[in-house]
Coordinates of C-alpha atoms in Angstrom, one line a residue:
Chain A
M1 CA 0.0 0.0 0.0
E2 CA 2.9 2.3 0.8
E3 CA 4.2 1.8 -2.8
R4 CA 0.7 2.5 -4.2
Y5 CA 0.6 5.8 -2.2
Q6 CA 4.0 6.7 -3.6
L7 CA 2.8 6.1 -7.2
N8 CA -0.3 8.1 -6.5
K9 CA 1.7 11.1 -5.2
E10 CA 3.8 10.8 -8.3
L11 CA 0.9 11.0 -10.7
A12 CA 0.1 14.3 -9.1
Q13 CA 3.7 15.3 -9.8
M14 CA 3.1 14.6 -13.5
L15 CA 0.1 17.0 -13.4
K16 CA 2.2 20.0 -12.2
G17 CA 2.3 23.1 -14.2
G18 CA -1.0 22.1 -15.7
V19 CA -4.7 23.0 -15.7
I20 CA -7.4 20.6 -14.7
M21 CA -10.8 21.5 -16.2
D22 CA -14.3 20.7 -15.1
V23 CA -16.3 19.1 -17.9
T24 CA -19.8 17.8 -18.1
T25 CA -19.9 16.0 -21.5
P26 CA -17.5 14.0 -23.7
E27 CA -17.6 16.9 -26.1
Q28 CA -16.4 19.3 -23.5
A29 CA -13.7 16.8 -22.4
V30 CA -12.3 16.8 -25.9
I31 CA -12.4 20.6 -26.1
A32 CA -10.5 20.7 -22.7
Q33 CA -7.9 18.1 -23.9
E34 CA -7.4 20.0 -27.2
A35 CA -7.0 23.3 -25.2
G36 CA -4.1 21.7 -23.3
A37 CA -5.7 20.5 -20.1
C38 CA -3.5 18.0 -18.2
A39 CA -6.6 16.3 -16.7
V40 CA -10.4 16.7 -16.6
M41 CA -12.8 16.5 -13.8
A42 CA -16.0 14.7 -14.9
L43 CA -19.1 16.0 -13.2
E44 CA -22.8 16.4 -14.1
R45 CA -23.0 20.0 -13.2
I46 CA -20.3 22.6 -12.8
P47 CA -20.2 24.2 -9.4
A48 CA -21.9 27.5 -10.5
D49 CA -24.9 25.4 -11.6
I50 CA -24.8 23.2 -8.5
R51 CA -25.0 26.5 -6.5
A52 CA -27.9 27.8 -8.6
A53 CA -29.8 24.5 -8.4
G54 CA -29.5 24.1 -4.7
G55 CA -30.7 20.8 -3.1
V56 CA -28.5 17.8 -2.5
S57 CA -25.6 17.3 -4.9
R58 CA -24.2 13.8 -5.4
M59 CA -21.6 11.8 -7.3
S60 CA -22.1 11.9 -11.1
D61 CA -23.7 9.0 -13.0
P62 CA -20.9 6.4 -13.6
A63 CA -22.1 6.0 -17.2
M64 CA -21.5 9.7 -17.8
I65 CA -18.0 9.4 -16.2
R66 CA -17.2 6.4 -18.4
S67 CA -18.2 8.2 -21.6
I68 CA -15.7 10.9 -20.7
Q69 CA -13.0 8.3 -19.9
E70 CA -13.5 6.9 -23.4
A71 CA -13.4 10.3 -25.0
V72 CA -9.9 11.4 -23.9
T73 CA -6.4 10.1 -23.2
I74 CA -5.5 12.5 -20.3
P75 CA -6.4 11.5 -16.7
V76 CA -10.0 11.7 -15.7
M77 CA -11.0 12.7 -12.1
A78 CA -14.4 12.6 -10.5
K79 CA -15.9 13.9 -7.2
C80 CA -17.4 12.0 -4.3
R81 CA -19.2 13.5 -1.4
I82 CA -17.1 14.1 1.8
G83 CA -17.2 11.0 3.9
H84 CA -19.2 9.0 1.2
F85 CA -16.8 6.0 1.0
V86 CA -19.3 4.0 -1.1
E87 CA -19.3 6.7 -3.8
A88 CA -15.5 6.4 -3.6
Q89 CA -15.7 2.6 -4.0
I90 CA -17.8 3.1 -7.1
L91 CA -15.3 5.5 -8.6
E92 CA -12.5 3.1 -7.9
A93 CA -14.5 0.3 -9.5
I94 CA -14.7 2.2 -12.7
E95 CA -10.9 2.9 -12.5
I96 CA -11.0 6.6 -12.2
D97 CA -7.6 8.2 -12.2
Y98 CA -8.2 10.5 -9.2
I99 CA -11.0 11.0 -6.8
D100 CA -11.8 14.5 -5.5
E101 CA -13.4 14.2 -2.1
S102 CA -15.1 17.5 -2.6
E103 CA -16.9 20.2 -0.6
V104 CA -18.6 21.1 -3.9
L105 CA -21.0 18.2 -3.4
S106 CA -23.2 17.9 -0.3
P107 CA -21.3 16.2 2.5
A108 CA -22.5 12.7 3.4
D109 CA -20.8 12.8 6.8
D110 CA -20.5 15.9 8.9
V111 CA -17.7 14.4 11.1
F112 CA -15.6 11.9 9.2
H113 CA -13.8 12.0 5.9
V114 CA -13.2 8.9 3.8
D115 CA -10.4 6.7 5.1
K116 CA -8.4 7.2 1.8
R117 CA -5.6 4.8 2.8
K118 CA -8.0 1.9 2.2
F119 CA -8.1 2.8 -1.5
K120 CA -5.8 2.0 -4.4
V121 CA -6.8 5.0 -6.5
P122 CA -5.5 8.4 -5.5
F123 CA -7.5 11.2 -3.7
V124 CA -7.2 15.0 -4.0
C125 CA -8.8 17.0 -1.2
G126 CA -9.5 20.7 -0.5
A127 CA -7.8 22.6 2.3
R128 CA -8.0 26.2 3.6
D129 CA -4.9 26.0 5.8
L130 CA -2.0 23.8 6.8
G131 CA -4.1 22.0 9.5
E132 CA -6.8 20.9 7.0
A133 CA -4.1 19.9 4.4
L134 CA -2.1 17.7 6.8
R135 CA -5.3 16.1 8.2
R136 CA -6.4 15.1 4.7
I137 CA -2.9 13.8 4.0
A138 CA -2.9 11.8 7.2
E139 CA -6.2 10.2 5.9
G140 CA -4.4 9.3 2.7
A141 CA -4.9 12.2 0.3
S142 CA -2.0 12.2 -2.2
M143 CA -2.7 15.7 -3.6
I144 CA -4.1 18.9 -2.0
R145 CA -5.9 21.9 -3.6
T146 CA -7.1 25.1 -2.0
K147 CA -10.9 25.1 -1.5
G148 CA -11.5 28.6 -2.7
E149 CA -15.2 29.2 -3.0
P150 CA -16.4 27.1 -5.9
G151 CA -18.7 28.4 -8.6
T152 CA -18.3 32.0 -7.7
G153 CA -15.7 33.3 -10.2
D154 CA -14.3 35.1 -7.2
I155 CA -10.6 34.5 -6.5
V156 CA -10.5 36.0 -3.0
Q157 CA -11.0 32.8 -1.0
A158 CA -8.4 30.8 -3.0
V159 CA -5.9 33.6 -2.4
R160 CA -6.7 33.6 1.3
H161 CA -6.3 29.9 1.6
M162 CA -3.0 29.8 -0.4
R163 CA -1.6 32.7 1.6
M164 CA -2.6 31.1 4.9
M165 CA -1.0 27.8 3.9
N166 CA 2.3 29.6 2.9
T167 CA 2.4 31.6 6.2
Q168 CA 1.8 28.5 8.3
I169 CA 4.5 26.6 6.3
R170 CA 7.0 29.4 6.8
H171 CA 6.1 29.4 10.5
A172 CA 6.5 25.6 10.8
V173 CA 10.0 25.9 9.2
S174 CA 11.0 28.6 11.7
L175 CA 10.2 26.5 14.8
S176 CA 12.7 24.6 16.7
E177 CA 12.2 20.8 16.8
D178 CA 10.9 20.8 20.3
E179 CA 8.4 23.5 19.5
L180 CA 6.9 21.3 16.7
Y181 CA 5.1 19.1 19.2
E182 CA 3.0 22.0 20.5
E183 CA 2.4 23.3 17.0
A184 CA 1.2 19.8 15.9
K185 CA -1.2 19.9 18.8
K186 CA -2.5 23.4 17.9
L187 CA -2.9 22.5 14.2
Q188 CA -4.5 19.1 15.2
V189 CA -2.1 17.2 12.9
P190 CA 0.3 14.2 13.2
Y191 CA 3.7 15.3 14.4
E192 CA 5.5 13.3 11.7
L193 CA 3.8 15.2 8.9
L194 CA 4.4 18.6 10.4
K195 CA 8.1 17.5 10.9
Q196 CA 8.2 16.8 7.1
V197 CA 6.9 20.3 6.4
H198 CA 9.5 21.7 8.9
D199 CA 12.3 19.9 7.1
T200 CA 11.3 20.5 3.5
G201 CA 9.5 23.8 3.6
R202 CA 6.6 22.5 1.6
L203 CA 3.6 20.2 1.8
P204 CA 4.5 16.5 1.5
V205 CA 2.2 16.3 -1.6
V206 CA 1.6 18.5 -4.7
N207 CA -0.6 21.5 -4.0
F208 CA -2.9 23.0 -6.6
A209 CA -5.2 26.1 -6.6
A210 CA -8.9 25.7 -7.0
G211 CA -12.1 27.7 -6.5
G212 CA -13.0 30.9 -8.3
V213 CA -10.3 30.9 -11.1
A214 CA -12.0 32.8 -14.0
T215 CA -9.2 34.5 -16.0
P216 CA -5.6 33.9 -17.1
A217 CA -4.6 36.6 -14.6
D218 CA -6.3 34.7 -11.8
A219 CA -4.5 31.5 -12.8
A220 CA -1.1 33.3 -12.9
L221 CA -1.8 35.0 -9.6
M222 CA -2.3 31.6 -7.9
M223 CA 0.9 30.3 -9.6
Q224 CA 2.9 33.3 -8.4
L225 CA 1.5 32.6 -4.9
G226 CA 3.1 29.2 -5.0
A227 CA 0.4 26.9 -6.5
E228 CA 1.8 24.0 -8.5
G229 CA -1.1 24.0 -11.0
V230 CA -4.7 25.1 -11.3
F231 CA -8.2 23.6 -11.3
V232 CA -10.7 25.6 -13.3
G233 CA -14.3 24.8 -12.9
S234 CA -17.1 27.1 -13.9
G235 CA -14.7 29.7 -15.2
I236 CA -14.3 28.1 -18.6
F237 CA -17.6 26.7 -19.7
K238 CA -19.6 29.6 -18.1
S239 CA -17.7 32.1 -20.2
G240 CA -18.4 33.6 -23.6
D241 CA -15.6 31.7 -25.5
P242 CA -14.6 28.5 -23.6
V243 CA -12.1 27.3 -26.2
K244 CA -10.1 30.5 -26.3
R245 CA -10.3 31.1 -22.5
A246 CA -9.2 27.5 -21.7
S247 CA -6.2 27.7 -24.0
A248 CA -5.3 31.2 -22.6
I249 CA -5.4 29.9 -19.0
V250 CA -3.2 26.9 -19.9
Q251 CA -0.6 29.2 -21.4
A252 CA -0.8 31.6 -18.5
V253 CA -0.1 28.7 -16.1
T254 CA 3.1 27.8 -18.0
N255 CA 4.4 31.3 -18.3
Y256 CA 2.9 32.8 -15.1
N257 CA 5.8 35.2 -14.7
D258 CA 5.6 36.7 -18.1
A259 CA 3.3 39.8 -17.8
K260 CA 3.6 40.7 -21.5
L261 CA 2.4 37.3 -22.6
I262 CA -0.4 37.3 -20.1
A263 CA -1.5 40.7 -21.3
E264 CA -1.8 39.3 -24.8
L265 CA -3.6 36.2 -23.5
S266 CA -6.1 38.3 -21.7
S267 CA -6.9 40.4 -24.7
G268 CA -10.2 39.9 -26.5
L269 CA -11.3 36.8 -24.5
G270 CA -14.9 37.7 -24.6
E271 CA -17.1 37.7 -21.6
A272 CA -15.9 36.2 -18.4
M273 CA -18.3 34.2 -16.2
V274 CA -20.5 36.5 -14.1
G275 CA -18.9 36.5 -10.6
T276 CA -20.6 36.4 -7.2
N277 CA -19.1 38.3 -4.3
E278 CA -18.7 36.5 -1.0
S279 CA -21.2 38.8 0.7
E280 CA -23.9 37.8 -1.9
I281 CA -23.8 34.1 -1.5
K282 CA -25.8 32.0 1.0
L283 CA -24.1 28.7 0.7
I284 CA -20.4 28.7 1.9
M285 CA -18.9 25.5 0.5
E286 CA -15.5 26.1 2.0
E287 CA -16.9 25.5 5.5
R288 CA -17.6 21.9 4.6
G289 CA -15.1 19.2 5.9
K290 CA -12.5 20.7 8.2
Chain B
M1 CA 27.4 21.7 -19.1
R2 CA 24.0 23.4 -19.8
I3 CA 21.0 21.1 -20.0
G4 CA 17.7 22.5 -21.2
V5 CA 14.6 21.0 -19.4
L6 CA 11.3 21.5 -21.2
A7 CA 9.2 23.2 -18.5
V8 CA 5.8 23.9 -20.2
Q9 CA 4.0 21.3 -18.1
G10 CA 4.8 18.2 -16.0
A11 CA 7.5 16.9 -13.6
F12 CA 10.3 19.2 -14.9
A13 CA 11.5 20.3 -11.5
E14 CA 12.5 16.7 -10.6
H15 CA 14.7 16.5 -13.7
S16 CA 16.3 19.9 -13.0
A17 CA 17.2 18.7 -9.5
K18 CA 18.9 15.6 -10.9
V19 CA 20.8 17.6 -13.5
C20 CA 22.1 20.0 -10.7
Q21 CA 23.0 17.1 -8.5
L22 CA 25.3 15.8 -11.3
G23 CA 27.0 19.2 -11.3
A24 CA 25.5 20.5 -14.6
E25 CA 23.4 23.6 -15.1
A26 CA 19.6 23.2 -15.7
V27 CA 17.8 25.8 -17.8
E28 CA 14.0 25.7 -17.8
I29 CA 12.5 26.2 -21.2
R30 CA 9.1 27.8 -21.3
K31 CA 9.4 30.1 -24.3
R32 CA 11.4 30.9 -27.4
H33 CA 13.7 33.3 -25.5
D34 CA 14.9 30.4 -23.3
I35 CA 16.6 28.6 -26.2
Q36 CA 18.6 31.5 -27.5
T37 CA 21.6 30.5 -25.4
E38 CA 23.7 27.5 -26.3
L39 CA 22.5 24.1 -24.9
D40 CA 24.5 20.9 -24.6
G41 CA 21.5 18.7 -24.0
L42 CA 17.7 18.7 -23.7
I43 CA 15.3 16.8 -21.4
L44 CA 11.7 16.2 -22.1
P45 CA 9.9 15.4 -18.8
G46 CA 6.9 13.3 -17.8
G47 CA 3.5 15.0 -17.9
E48 CA 0.7 15.0 -20.4
S49 CA 2.0 14.8 -23.9
T50 CA -1.2 16.4 -25.5
A51 CA -0.8 19.4 -23.2
M52 CA 2.9 19.7 -24.0
R53 CA 2.4 19.4 -27.7
K54 CA -0.2 22.1 -27.6
L55 CA 2.0 24.4 -25.6
L56 CA 5.1 23.7 -27.8
T57 CA 3.1 24.8 -30.8
E58 CA 1.6 27.9 -29.3
L59 CA 4.8 29.1 -27.8
D60 CA 6.7 28.6 -31.1
L61 CA 9.0 26.0 -29.6
L62 CA 8.2 23.0 -31.6
E63 CA 10.0 23.7 -34.9
P64 CA 13.2 25.2 -33.4
L65 CA 13.5 22.3 -30.9
K66 CA 12.9 19.8 -33.6
E67 CA 15.6 21.3 -35.7
M68 CA 18.0 21.2 -32.8
I69 CA 17.3 17.5 -32.2
Q70 CA 17.7 16.8 -35.9
N71 CA 21.1 18.6 -35.9
G72 CA 22.3 16.2 -33.2
L73 CA 21.5 17.9 -29.9
P74 CA 21.4 15.1 -27.3
V75 CA 17.8 14.7 -26.1
F76 CA 16.4 12.5 -23.3
G77 CA 12.6 11.9 -23.0
T78 CA 10.8 10.2 -20.1
C79 CA 7.2 8.9 -20.4
A80 CA 5.4 11.8 -22.1
G81 CA 8.8 12.8 -23.4
M82 CA 9.1 9.5 -25.2
I83 CA 5.7 10.1 -26.8
L84 CA 6.8 13.6 -27.9
L85 CA 9.9 12.1 -29.7
A86 CA 8.1 9.1 -31.3
K87 CA 7.5 9.0 -35.0
E88 CA 4.2 7.2 -34.6
I89 CA 1.5 7.0 -31.9
S90 CA -0.4 3.8 -32.2
G91 CA -4.2 4.1 -31.9
G92 CA -4.1 7.6 -33.3
G93 CA -2.8 10.9 -32.0
T94 CA -0.6 13.5 -33.8
P95 CA 3.2 12.9 -33.4
C96 CA 5.1 15.9 -32.0
F97 CA 8.8 15.9 -32.9
G98 CA 8.6 12.6 -34.6
T99 CA 12.3 12.2 -34.7
L100 CA 12.6 8.8 -33.0
D101 CA 12.0 5.7 -35.2
I102 CA 9.5 4.0 -32.9
S103 CA 5.8 3.7 -32.4
V104 CA 4.5 4.2 -28.9
H105 CA 1.5 2.8 -27.3
R106 CA 0.1 5.5 -25.0
N107 CA -1.4 4.6 -21.6
A108 CA -0.3 1.1 -22.4
Y109 CA -0.7 -0.2 -18.9
G110 CA -4.2 1.3 -18.4
R111 CA -5.3 3.9 -16.0
Q112 CA -3.7 4.9 -12.7
L113 CA -4.6 1.6 -11.1
G114 CA -2.2 0.1 -13.7
S115 CA 0.8 2.2 -12.6
F116 CA 3.6 0.2 -10.9
R117 CA 7.2 0.1 -9.8
C118 CA 9.7 -2.6 -10.7
V119 CA 13.4 -3.4 -10.8
D120 CA 14.8 -4.4 -14.2
I121 CA 17.9 -4.1 -16.4
F122 CA 18.8 -0.8 -18.2
A123 CA 21.9 -1.1 -20.4
G124 CA 23.2 -4.0 -18.4
K125 CA 22.5 -2.6 -14.9
E126 CA 19.6 -3.3 -12.5
I127 CA 17.7 -0.1 -11.7
E128 CA 14.4 0.9 -10.2
M129 CA 11.7 1.8 -12.7
P130 CA 8.5 3.7 -11.8
F131 CA 5.8 3.5 -14.5
I132 CA 3.0 6.1 -14.1
R133 CA 0.2 5.7 -16.7
A134 CA 3.2 4.8 -18.9
P135 CA 3.6 4.1 -22.6
Y136 CA 5.8 1.5 -24.1
A137 CA 7.5 1.3 -27.5
T138 CA 6.4 -1.0 -30.3
N139 CA 7.6 -1.3 -33.8
V140 CA 11.2 -0.3 -33.2
R141 CA 13.2 0.2 -36.4
D142 CA 16.7 -1.3 -37.1
N143 CA 18.5 1.9 -36.3
V144 CA 17.1 2.0 -32.8
T145 CA 18.9 0.2 -29.9
V146 CA 16.7 -1.3 -27.2
L147 CA 18.2 -0.5 -23.8
A148 CA 15.5 -2.0 -21.5
S149 CA 12.6 -4.3 -21.7
H150 CA 10.2 -5.2 -18.9
D151 CA 7.8 -8.2 -19.3
N152 CA 8.7 -8.3 -23.0
R153 CA 7.7 -4.7 -23.5
I154 CA 10.3 -2.2 -24.8
V155 CA 10.7 0.5 -22.2
A156 CA 14.0 2.3 -23.1
V157 CA 15.5 3.0 -26.4
R158 CA 18.3 4.9 -28.0
Q159 CA 18.8 6.2 -31.6
D160 CA 22.0 8.2 -32.1
N161 CA 21.5 11.4 -30.0
Q162 CA 18.1 10.4 -28.8
L163 CA 17.4 8.5 -25.5
A164 CA 13.9 7.7 -24.3
T165 CA 12.5 5.8 -21.3
A166 CA 8.8 4.9 -20.6
F167 CA 9.6 5.0 -16.9
H168 CA 10.7 7.9 -14.6
P169 CA 14.3 7.8 -13.4
E170 CA 13.8 11.3 -12.0
L171 CA 11.5 9.7 -9.3
T172 CA 14.3 7.4 -8.0
E173 CA 17.6 7.9 -6.2
D174 CA 19.5 6.2 -9.1
F175 CA 21.6 8.2 -11.6
T176 CA 22.3 5.4 -14.1
V177 CA 20.1 6.7 -16.9
Y178 CA 21.4 10.3 -16.4
E179 CA 25.0 9.1 -16.5
Y180 CA 24.2 7.3 -19.7
F181 CA 22.7 10.4 -21.2
F182 CA 25.6 12.6 -20.0
Q183 CA 28.1 10.2 -21.7
T184 CA 26.2 10.9 -25.0
I185 CA 26.6 14.6 -24.4
A186 CA 30.3 14.2 -23.5
K187 CA 31.0 12.3 -26.7
R188 CA 29.4 15.0 -28.8
L189 CA 31.4 17.7 -27.0
R190 CA 34.6 15.9 -27.7
K191 CA 33.9 15.8 -31.5

């Protein structure tokens, strides 16, 4: 199992510097692949529509996920509800490449997450800070992403989560070894994982940005803040010209420090998704699963 | 020694670290400007080959890099890098550089559940080989030397200045494959 976990962390390493796009149909999956996505997230409704529809949001129809697996050669991810280990078992049974135990769907368990160490397929989980990230890793997540606030087109929460993570990592690095025990207690995380952060100055797994990315500038902002890649959900297929925007975001993630290029990429992209400010939304998804 | 590491997407940082550990300089290549200085070798990392091909095209890197490879620049491709070099992709897919006389079978071991690690022989030496959603080579022409096979599948090849592995030596502690690549570079520099 240890070897499997290593391989799963390594698949995340292969995704670095890339963009993972939400898609709802095989056609969209092909568009995403052609635009340069390094993986796709198969789901029935993108977060903005989940938000608009309300009600209970569940794992997607396996038949729909399969049709997307057949349409593309890049890795296919899919979401299960927080704590819903049977949805996770189903996704493993159809040989999904990565499971996102996601706060975008309605949580199935308000206390426990899925024991991800019991699975052979890898998991990615959302986190707002170092504590959440290391707890998910302790449970077996082999990749972390910021939670952001999905389906809003507002980058402020993802920025907040990435900055918080960075600050806490720098703090952990600065502590003396005997102070780490107390810090582990405060963060409610295993000492060994915190010690790894202390020694290496980074999370033990790959860390992507997610939630609210709508423009090439948003994507580059997250990369400059230290994200190793970007998830884009509603931002692409809720915009005026998905193909052009998708490909612009992919290029902005590669050359995130090149302002001249990003200026070009940002020109004439058509309408961005309509954003929602944090004060205007009722359902705060980032609060799910701590 | 300056080694260019293609850094448009994928696990390029891992390769750069290896190159530096061997005492060479690693130059990350993300745009045209990055290949204006002289390079002694080029590494094409693991990642997603479709994403890389798209970015190579859009960033005007494909043609100049292809020309450099054709003119003898030592190049080393791992996993997706092997696919970028291959002349033919079985089951469809557009070749990228197409300079290496092999066909590749993409995702040949299936999805992530098919990823594995093994120990096998590369150019006469036992090394660790991690395969992540890996391809393997089929239809290898006469001018191509097979350097490693696993379970009767060809997983490492060489043709003149081009070296390709289906596995990821950058994810192990071993330097055998890099040393092999660096010898190719050294030979060229001596000429």
